[in-house]
Short mmCIF file of C-alpha atoms and ligand atoms in Angstrom, two decimals:
data_model
loop_
_atom_site.label_atom_id
_atom_site.label_comp_id
_atom_site.label_asym_id
_atom_site.label_seq_id
_atom_site.Cartn_x
_atom_site.Cartn_y
_atom_site.Cartn_z
CA MET B 1 22.88 9.88 -11.60
CA ALA B 2 22.39 13.44 -12.90
CA ILE B 3 21.33 16.26 -10.58
CA ALA B 4 17.53 16.42 -10.45
CA LYS B 5 15.54 19.60 -11.13
CA SER B 6 13.23 18.93 -8.16
CA ILE B 7 12.52 16.15 -5.68
CA LEU B 8 9.53 15.11 -7.80
CA ASP B 9 11.94 13.89 -10.48
CA LEU B 10 13.32 11.40 -7.97
CA VAL B 11 10.07 9.49 -7.48
CA GLY B 12 10.08 5.85 -8.61
CA ASN B 13 12.93 3.71 -9.92
CA THR B 14 13.08 2.03 -6.52
CA PRO B 15 15.45 -0.89 -5.90
CA MET B 16 14.54 -4.55 -5.38
CA VAL B 17 16.04 -7.16 -3.05
CA TYR B 18 15.62 -10.92 -2.61
CA LEU B 19 14.05 -12.02 0.69
CA ASP B 20 16.28 -15.11 0.85
CA ARG B 21 16.65 -15.09 4.65
CA LEU B 22 12.88 -15.25 5.14
CA ARG B 23 12.64 -17.88 2.41
CA ALA B 24 15.08 -19.95 4.49
CA SER B 25 13.47 -19.38 7.89
CA VAL B 26 9.78 -19.37 6.92
CA ASN B 27 9.70 -21.62 3.82
CA LYS B 28 12.70 -23.80 4.80
CA GLY B 29 14.36 -22.85 1.50
CA LYS B 30 11.54 -24.52 -0.44
CA GLY B 31 9.64 -23.15 -3.42
CA ALA B 32 10.30 -20.01 -5.40
CA ARG B 33 12.43 -17.02 -4.43
CA VAL B 34 10.66 -13.84 -3.38
CA ALA B 35 11.93 -10.40 -4.37
CA ALA B 36 10.66 -7.20 -2.77
CA LYS B 37 10.30 -3.79 -4.39
CA LEU B 38 11.35 -1.23 -1.81
CA GLU B 39 9.03 1.75 -2.01
CA MET B 40 10.56 3.33 1.10
CA PHE B 41 13.28 4.54 -1.29
CA ASN B 42 10.87 7.11 -2.73
CA PRO B 43 11.51 10.71 -1.52
CA GLY B 44 8.42 10.65 0.74
CA SER B 45 9.28 7.06 1.74
CA SER B 46 6.19 5.45 0.25
CA VAL B 47 4.66 4.02 -2.93
CA LYS B 48 2.13 6.87 -2.88
CA ASP B 49 4.71 9.39 -4.09
CA ARG B 50 4.08 7.82 -7.49
CA ILE B 51 0.47 9.02 -7.62
CA GLY B 52 0.75 12.52 -6.06
CA LEU B 53 1.87 14.52 -9.08
CA PRO B 54 -0.17 12.53 -11.67
CA MET B 55 -3.40 13.09 -9.71
CA ILE B 56 -2.64 16.83 -9.42
CA ARG B 57 -1.95 17.02 -13.16
CA ALA B 58 -5.27 15.24 -13.83
CA GLY B 59 -7.08 17.92 -11.78
CA GLU B 60 -5.35 20.75 -13.65
CA LYS B 61 -6.21 19.16 -16.97
CA ALA B 62 -9.86 18.73 -16.01
CA GLY B 63 -10.00 22.42 -14.96
CA LEU B 64 -10.76 21.44 -11.34
CA LEU B 65 -7.58 22.97 -9.92
CA LYS B 66 -6.65 26.61 -10.60
CA PRO B 67 -3.33 28.31 -9.71
CA GLY B 68 -3.04 28.76 -5.93
CA GLY B 69 -6.06 26.49 -5.36
CA THR B 70 -6.77 24.02 -2.56
CA ILE B 71 -6.39 20.25 -2.74
CA VAL B 72 -8.20 18.03 -0.21
CA GLU B 73 -7.81 14.27 0.12
CA PRO B 74 -9.07 11.58 2.49
CA THR B 75 -5.91 9.64 3.28
CA SER B 76 -4.36 7.30 5.80
CA GLY B 77 -1.22 9.41 5.38
CA ASN B 78 0.98 8.25 2.55
CA THR B 79 -1.13 9.66 -0.30
CA GLY B 80 -1.45 12.91 1.59
CA LEU B 81 2.33 13.06 1.80
CA GLY B 82 2.79 12.36 -1.91
CA LEU B 83 0.23 15.06 -2.71
CA ALA B 84 1.62 17.52 -0.13
CA MET B 85 5.13 17.29 -1.60
CA ALA B 86 3.89 18.02 -5.11
CA ALA B 87 1.39 20.66 -3.87
CA SER B 88 4.02 22.68 -2.05
CA LEU B 89 6.36 22.74 -5.08
CA LEU B 90 3.48 23.74 -7.37
CA GLY B 91 2.03 26.39 -5.02
CA TYR B 92 -1.21 24.70 -3.91
CA ARG B 93 -2.75 24.55 -0.41
CA MET B 94 -3.05 20.94 0.82
CA VAL B 95 -5.65 19.71 3.31
CA CYS B 96 -5.71 16.06 4.45
CA ALA B 97 -8.75 14.41 6.05
CA VAL B 98 -7.28 11.56 8.11
CA PRO B 99 -8.79 8.80 10.28
CA ASP B 100 -7.81 9.13 13.94
CA LYS B 101 -6.28 5.60 13.89
CA ILE B 102 -3.26 6.79 11.92
CA PRO B 103 -0.20 7.15 14.15
CA LYS B 104 0.92 10.55 15.43
CA GLU B 105 4.16 10.23 13.43
CA LYS B 106 2.16 10.29 10.21
CA GLN B 107 0.10 13.27 11.32
CA ASP B 108 3.25 15.23 12.24
CA LEU B 109 4.88 14.24 8.97
CA LEU B 110 1.97 15.62 6.95
CA LYS B 111 2.24 18.88 8.87
CA ALA B 112 6.00 18.98 8.27
CA TYR B 113 5.36 18.99 4.52
CA GLY B 114 2.88 21.85 4.94
CA ALA B 115 -0.45 19.97 4.91
CA GLU B 116 -3.37 21.04 7.11
CA LEU B 117 -5.19 18.19 8.88
CA ILE B 118 -8.82 17.35 9.62
CA VAL B 119 -8.70 14.42 12.05
CA CYS B 120 -11.86 12.26 11.82
CA PRO B 121 -13.22 9.30 13.84
CA THR B 122 -12.22 5.90 12.39
CA SER B 123 -15.11 4.09 14.04
CA VAL B 124 -17.90 5.49 11.84
CA ASP B 125 -19.21 4.19 8.49
CA ALA B 126 -17.70 5.51 5.26
CA ASP B 127 -20.97 7.34 4.48
CA ASP B 128 -21.30 8.93 7.93
CA PRO B 129 -20.85 12.74 7.61
CA ARG B 130 -18.07 12.56 10.24
CA SER B 131 -15.99 10.05 8.22
CA TYR B 132 -12.78 11.25 6.62
CA TYR B 133 -14.26 10.61 3.18
CA LYS B 134 -17.31 12.79 3.81
CA GLN B 135 -15.24 15.52 5.47
CA ALA B 136 -13.08 15.75 2.33
CA GLU B 137 -16.19 15.85 0.13
CA ARG B 138 -17.56 18.68 2.28
CA LEU B 139 -14.50 20.84 1.56
CA ARG B 140 -14.86 20.10 -2.13
CA ASP B 141 -18.55 21.01 -2.14
CA GLU B 142 -18.42 24.00 0.20
CA GLU B 143 -15.07 25.56 -0.74
CA GLY B 144 -14.50 24.37 -4.30
CA ALA B 145 -11.37 22.44 -3.33
CA TYR B 146 -9.99 19.89 -5.79
CA LEU B 147 -10.54 16.37 -4.47
CA PRO B 148 -8.19 13.97 -6.32
CA TYR B 149 -9.99 11.06 -4.60
CA GLN B 150 -7.46 8.31 -5.01
CA TYR B 151 -10.26 5.71 -4.75
CA TYR B 152 -11.95 6.93 -7.93
CA ASN B 153 -9.10 8.57 -9.88
CA ALA B 154 -7.80 6.55 -12.83
CA ALA B 155 -4.54 8.54 -12.60
CA ASN B 156 -3.81 6.38 -9.51
CA PRO B 157 -3.65 2.92 -11.14
CA THR B 158 -2.37 4.49 -14.36
CA ALA B 159 0.71 5.84 -12.52
CA HIS B 160 1.55 2.24 -11.59
CA TYR B 161 0.85 1.05 -15.12
CA LYS B 162 3.37 3.61 -16.34
CA THR B 163 6.06 3.23 -13.67
CA THR B 164 5.83 0.35 -11.14
CA GLY B 165 4.93 -2.30 -13.72
CA PRO B 166 7.64 -1.47 -16.28
CA GLU B 167 10.26 -1.16 -13.50
CA ILE B 168 9.47 -4.65 -12.16
CA TRP B 169 9.48 -6.14 -15.64
CA GLU B 170 12.86 -4.58 -16.39
CA GLN B 171 14.44 -5.31 -12.98
CA THR B 172 13.50 -8.99 -13.21
CA GLY B 173 14.60 -9.22 -16.84
CA GLY B 174 11.03 -10.30 -17.68
CA LYS B 175 11.33 -13.30 -15.33
CA VAL B 176 8.64 -12.34 -12.80
CA THR B 177 5.94 -15.03 -12.61
CA HIS B 178 3.81 -13.77 -9.69
CA PHE B 179 3.07 -10.30 -8.33
CA VAL B 180 1.71 -10.12 -4.79
CA ALA B 181 0.72 -6.73 -3.32
CA GLY B 182 -1.68 -5.20 -0.82
CA MET B 183 -5.02 -3.73 -1.85
CA GLY B 184 -5.94 -0.35 -0.38
CA THR B 185 -7.32 1.74 -3.21
CA GLY B 186 -6.19 -1.14 -5.43
CA GLY B 187 -4.13 1.29 -7.51
CA THR B 188 -0.81 -0.50 -7.04
CA ILE B 189 -2.09 -4.01 -7.81
CA SER B 190 -4.34 -2.91 -10.69
CA GLY B 191 -1.93 -0.70 -12.65
CA THR B 192 1.12 -2.88 -12.02
CA GLY B 193 -0.94 -6.01 -12.70
CA LYS B 194 -2.24 -4.65 -16.00
CA PHE B 195 1.27 -3.88 -17.20
CA LEU B 196 2.67 -7.26 -16.11
CA HIS B 197 -0.28 -9.11 -17.65
CA GLU B 198 0.28 -7.35 -20.96
CA ALA B 199 4.05 -7.77 -20.88
CA SER B 200 3.81 -11.51 -20.17
CA ASN B 201 0.78 -12.21 -22.36
CA GLY B 202 1.47 -15.22 -24.56
CA ARG B 203 4.72 -16.03 -22.69
CA ARG B 204 5.51 -19.71 -23.03
CA LYS B 205 5.22 -22.16 -20.14
CA PRO B 206 6.49 -22.87 -17.50
CA ALA B 207 6.58 -19.14 -16.67
CA GLY B 208 3.34 -18.31 -18.53
CA ARG B 209 1.31 -15.17 -17.89
CA VAL B 210 2.11 -13.32 -14.64
CA GLN B 211 -0.28 -14.25 -11.82
CA VAL B 212 -1.45 -11.17 -9.93
CA VAL B 213 -2.40 -11.74 -6.28
CA GLY B 214 -4.05 -9.02 -4.19
CA VAL B 215 -3.56 -9.00 -0.43
CA ASP B 216 -6.51 -8.13 1.79
CA THR B 217 -7.15 -7.86 5.53
CA VAL B 218 -9.59 -9.91 7.59
CA GLY B 219 -12.60 -7.62 8.05
CA SER B 220 -12.40 -5.96 4.62
CA VAL B 221 -14.67 -6.47 1.60
CA TYR B 222 -12.22 -7.53 -1.11
CA THR B 223 -11.75 -11.25 -0.41
CA ASN B 224 -15.45 -12.00 -0.28
CA PHE B 225 -16.20 -9.77 -3.25
CA HIS B 226 -13.60 -11.55 -5.36
CA LYS B 227 -14.98 -14.95 -4.36
CA THR B 228 -18.71 -14.28 -4.62
CA GLY B 229 -19.21 -10.90 -6.32
CA LYS B 230 -21.01 -9.81 -3.15
CA PHE B 231 -20.18 -7.61 -0.17
CA PRO B 232 -19.67 -9.56 3.06
CA LYS B 233 -21.99 -8.83 5.99
CA ASP B 234 -19.27 -9.05 8.62
CA THR B 235 -16.88 -6.19 7.77
CA HIS B 236 -15.06 -5.00 10.85
CA GLN B 237 -12.08 -2.98 12.04
CA TYR B 238 -8.54 -4.34 11.84
CA LEU B 239 -5.08 -3.14 12.84
CA ILE B 240 -3.11 -3.32 9.58
CA ASP B 241 -2.53 0.17 8.14
CA GLY B 242 -3.21 1.07 4.52
CA ILE B 243 -4.93 -2.01 3.05
CA GLY B 244 -8.46 -3.42 3.05
CA GLU B 245 -11.62 -1.35 2.53
CA ASP B 246 -15.25 -1.27 3.61
CA PHE B 247 -16.50 -0.10 0.19
CA MET B 248 -15.57 -0.75 -3.45
CA PRO B 249 -13.29 1.83 -5.09
CA THR B 250 -13.32 2.10 -8.90
CA THR B 251 -9.52 1.97 -8.82
CA VAL B 252 -9.72 -1.79 -8.25
CA TRP B 253 -9.47 -3.27 -11.74
CA TRP B 254 -10.79 -6.76 -11.04
CA ASP B 255 -9.85 -7.97 -14.54
CA GLU B 256 -6.19 -7.60 -13.54
CA ILE B 257 -6.46 -9.49 -10.24
CA ASP B 258 -6.22 -13.28 -10.51
CA ALA B 259 -6.51 -14.16 -6.82
CA VAL B 260 -6.95 -12.53 -3.41
CA GLN B 261 -5.24 -13.68 -0.21
CA GLN B 262 -6.54 -12.63 3.16
CA VAL B 263 -4.02 -11.99 5.94
CA SER B 264 -4.81 -11.60 9.66
CA ASP B 265 -3.49 -8.82 11.91
CA GLU B 266 -1.48 -11.48 13.80
CA ASP B 267 0.31 -12.73 10.69
CA ALA B 268 0.91 -9.23 9.26
CA PHE B 269 2.47 -7.81 12.42
CA LEU B 270 4.55 -10.95 12.93
CA MET B 271 5.93 -10.67 9.39
CA GLN B 272 6.56 -6.94 9.84
CA ALA B 273 8.73 -7.91 12.84
CA LYS B 274 10.45 -10.72 10.92
CA LEU B 275 11.24 -8.38 8.03
CA ALA B 276 12.87 -5.96 10.46
CA ARG B 277 14.85 -8.57 12.38
CA GLU B 278 15.75 -11.09 9.67
CA GLU B 279 16.04 -8.95 6.52
CA ALA B 280 16.84 -5.57 8.16
CA LEU B 281 13.91 -4.11 6.20
CA PHE B 282 11.74 -1.92 8.40
CA SER B 283 8.40 -1.31 6.73
CA GLY B 284 4.75 -1.03 7.80
CA SER B 285 2.23 -3.73 8.70
CA SER B 286 0.86 -3.72 5.13
CA ALA B 287 4.32 -4.85 3.99
CA GLY B 288 4.11 -7.58 6.63
CA ALA B 289 0.81 -8.71 5.13
CA ALA B 290 2.18 -8.63 1.57
CA VAL B 291 5.30 -10.61 2.45
CA HIS B 292 3.29 -13.16 4.47
CA ALA B 293 1.10 -13.78 1.41
CA ALA B 294 4.05 -13.73 -1.01
CA LEU B 295 5.92 -16.40 0.98
CA LYS B 296 2.77 -18.53 1.09
CA VAL B 297 2.36 -18.24 -2.69
CA ALA B 298 6.09 -18.95 -3.25
CA LYS B 299 6.09 -22.07 -1.05
CA GLY B 300 3.91 -23.99 -3.47
CA LEU B 301 5.83 -23.00 -6.61
CA PRO B 302 8.82 -24.53 -8.39
CA SER B 303 12.23 -22.92 -7.74
CA THR B 304 12.18 -21.57 -11.30
CA ALA B 305 9.29 -19.23 -10.50
CA LEU B 306 9.91 -15.69 -9.24
CA VAL B 307 7.48 -14.01 -6.86
CA VAL B 308 7.65 -10.23 -6.63
CA THR B 309 6.08 -8.37 -3.74
CA LEU B 310 6.07 -4.71 -2.81
CA LEU B 311 6.89 -3.04 0.51
CA PRO B 312 4.72 0.11 0.40
CA ASP B 313 6.42 2.34 2.97
CA ILE B 314 8.89 2.83 5.80
CA GLY B 315 8.50 1.53 9.37
CA ASP B 316 9.68 4.73 11.07
CA ARG B 317 6.20 6.20 10.76
CA TYR B 318 4.71 3.36 12.80
CA LEU B 319 7.18 3.36 15.69
CA SER B 320 4.43 4.05 18.23
CA LYS B 321 2.86 0.74 17.14
CA PHE B 322 5.99 -1.28 16.65
CA ASN B 323 6.50 -2.25 20.27
CA ILE B 324 5.44 -5.15 22.46
CA GLU B 325 3.29 -2.99 24.76
CA TRP B 326 1.14 -1.55 21.97
CA MET B 327 0.81 -4.90 20.23
CA GLU B 328 -0.22 -6.70 23.42
CA ALA B 329 -2.66 -3.96 24.34
CA LYS B 330 -4.32 -4.62 20.97
CA GLY B 331 -4.50 -8.35 21.64
CA LEU B 332 -1.67 -9.46 19.34
CA THR B 333 0.43 -12.38 20.59
CA LYS B 334 2.53 -13.73 17.70
CA ALA B 335 4.67 -10.63 17.05
CA PRO B 336 5.26 -9.88 20.76
CA SER B 337 6.42 -13.45 21.51
CA TYR B 338 8.67 -13.43 18.42
CA LEU B 339 10.19 -10.08 19.47
CA ARG B 340 10.71 -11.35 23.04
CA LYS B 341 12.44 -14.49 21.76
CA MET B 342 14.66 -12.44 19.44
CA SER B 343 15.74 -9.99 22.15
CA LYS B 344 16.59 -12.81 24.60
CA ARG B 345 18.65 -14.47 21.91
CA GLY B 346 20.51 -11.21 21.27
CA ALA B 347 21.14 -10.49 24.98
N1 LIG O 401 0.25 0.07 2.25
C1 LIG O 401 0.16 1.31 2.76
C2 LIG O 401 0.93 1.62 3.99
C3 LIG O 401 -0.64 2.26 2.14
O1 LIG O 401 -0.73 3.51 2.66
C4 LIG O 401 -1.38 1.88 0.99
C5 LIG O 401 -2.30 2.88 0.36
N2 LIG O 401 -3.51 3.03 1.08
C6 LIG O 401 -1.26 0.58 0.51
C7 LIG O 401 -0.43 -0.29 1.15
C8 LIG O 401 -2.08 0.08 -0.67
O2 LIG O 401 -1.80 0.70 -1.88
P1 LIG O 401 -2.97 0.94 -2.94
O3 LIG O 401 -3.82 2.05 -2.42
O4 LIG O 401 -2.25 1.33 -4.18
O5 LIG O 401 -3.77 -0.30 -3.07
#
């Protein structure tokens, strides 16, 4: 590998690994294999590094961002980090509006890369002036800051169309049959899904066209919207970080999403723990949700199919949540009892 000109040149081209140990323990070796794309190998340790620079370039092109200008983004952390890395190399000021539910590690990380933070209450509606969305909009309106707005910026899904999709197609030698990934802004699933749909269009059976499965939380709007075209009445808070929404971003390209699977906090945190202990892959709870859904999809498929999922980020930034005390305080039982069983076995 040649020496890079800057860290931004090292974004993407992340490795993939088979989750064969989980296939054995969870699916009893049945069904299709599952391969995971490891986005923690990006320089900022998340999938969101892929969209930082493209969204900044889109702002420059549209004349919304002038030399030395300010960028503001509502973010649960990872996008802020991807933007902050690119902003500091390009000489922009970066401000992140974050919900107060994001762990302290993520807040400190954003500061380490030079971002300024506005910490906002999680427990208010998206259109409440105190929400992290509205706080970011305020800076745009009052101070002329550039708001990339990952939820409405086509550069977000397009980055995945240009990078994540082609990488998966090439790494699987065109053998991928299913793509299962979490839906936050929907950028990852939409852009990657569009590329994989196009690449596999007209492919002969049994593989056929790639099936794209979005992963949603219980309490979010996506599952119901996909099923009925309507917003559910019972949206509520959940513990999984980075996926699910209480509004509809334009970065969700529904034409590219064939199915949506809903995963509970219990199942996501349990799978996050299983990934750490059985595959030695320490990622966030959204990865737990994605892998839970991917294994479920894979179980019902022939062994010739190949399910690809994506682990969005690294577990280190959730350490204050990855412990039995925190999980039990939040009412989780499956992950704590699994972790207890595993530590007794190891003792
Ligand atoms: N997992 C984590 C940890 C994230 O931060 C995000 C982005 N919010 C996602 C998954 C979902 O990615 P996307 O926004 O591309 O749907």
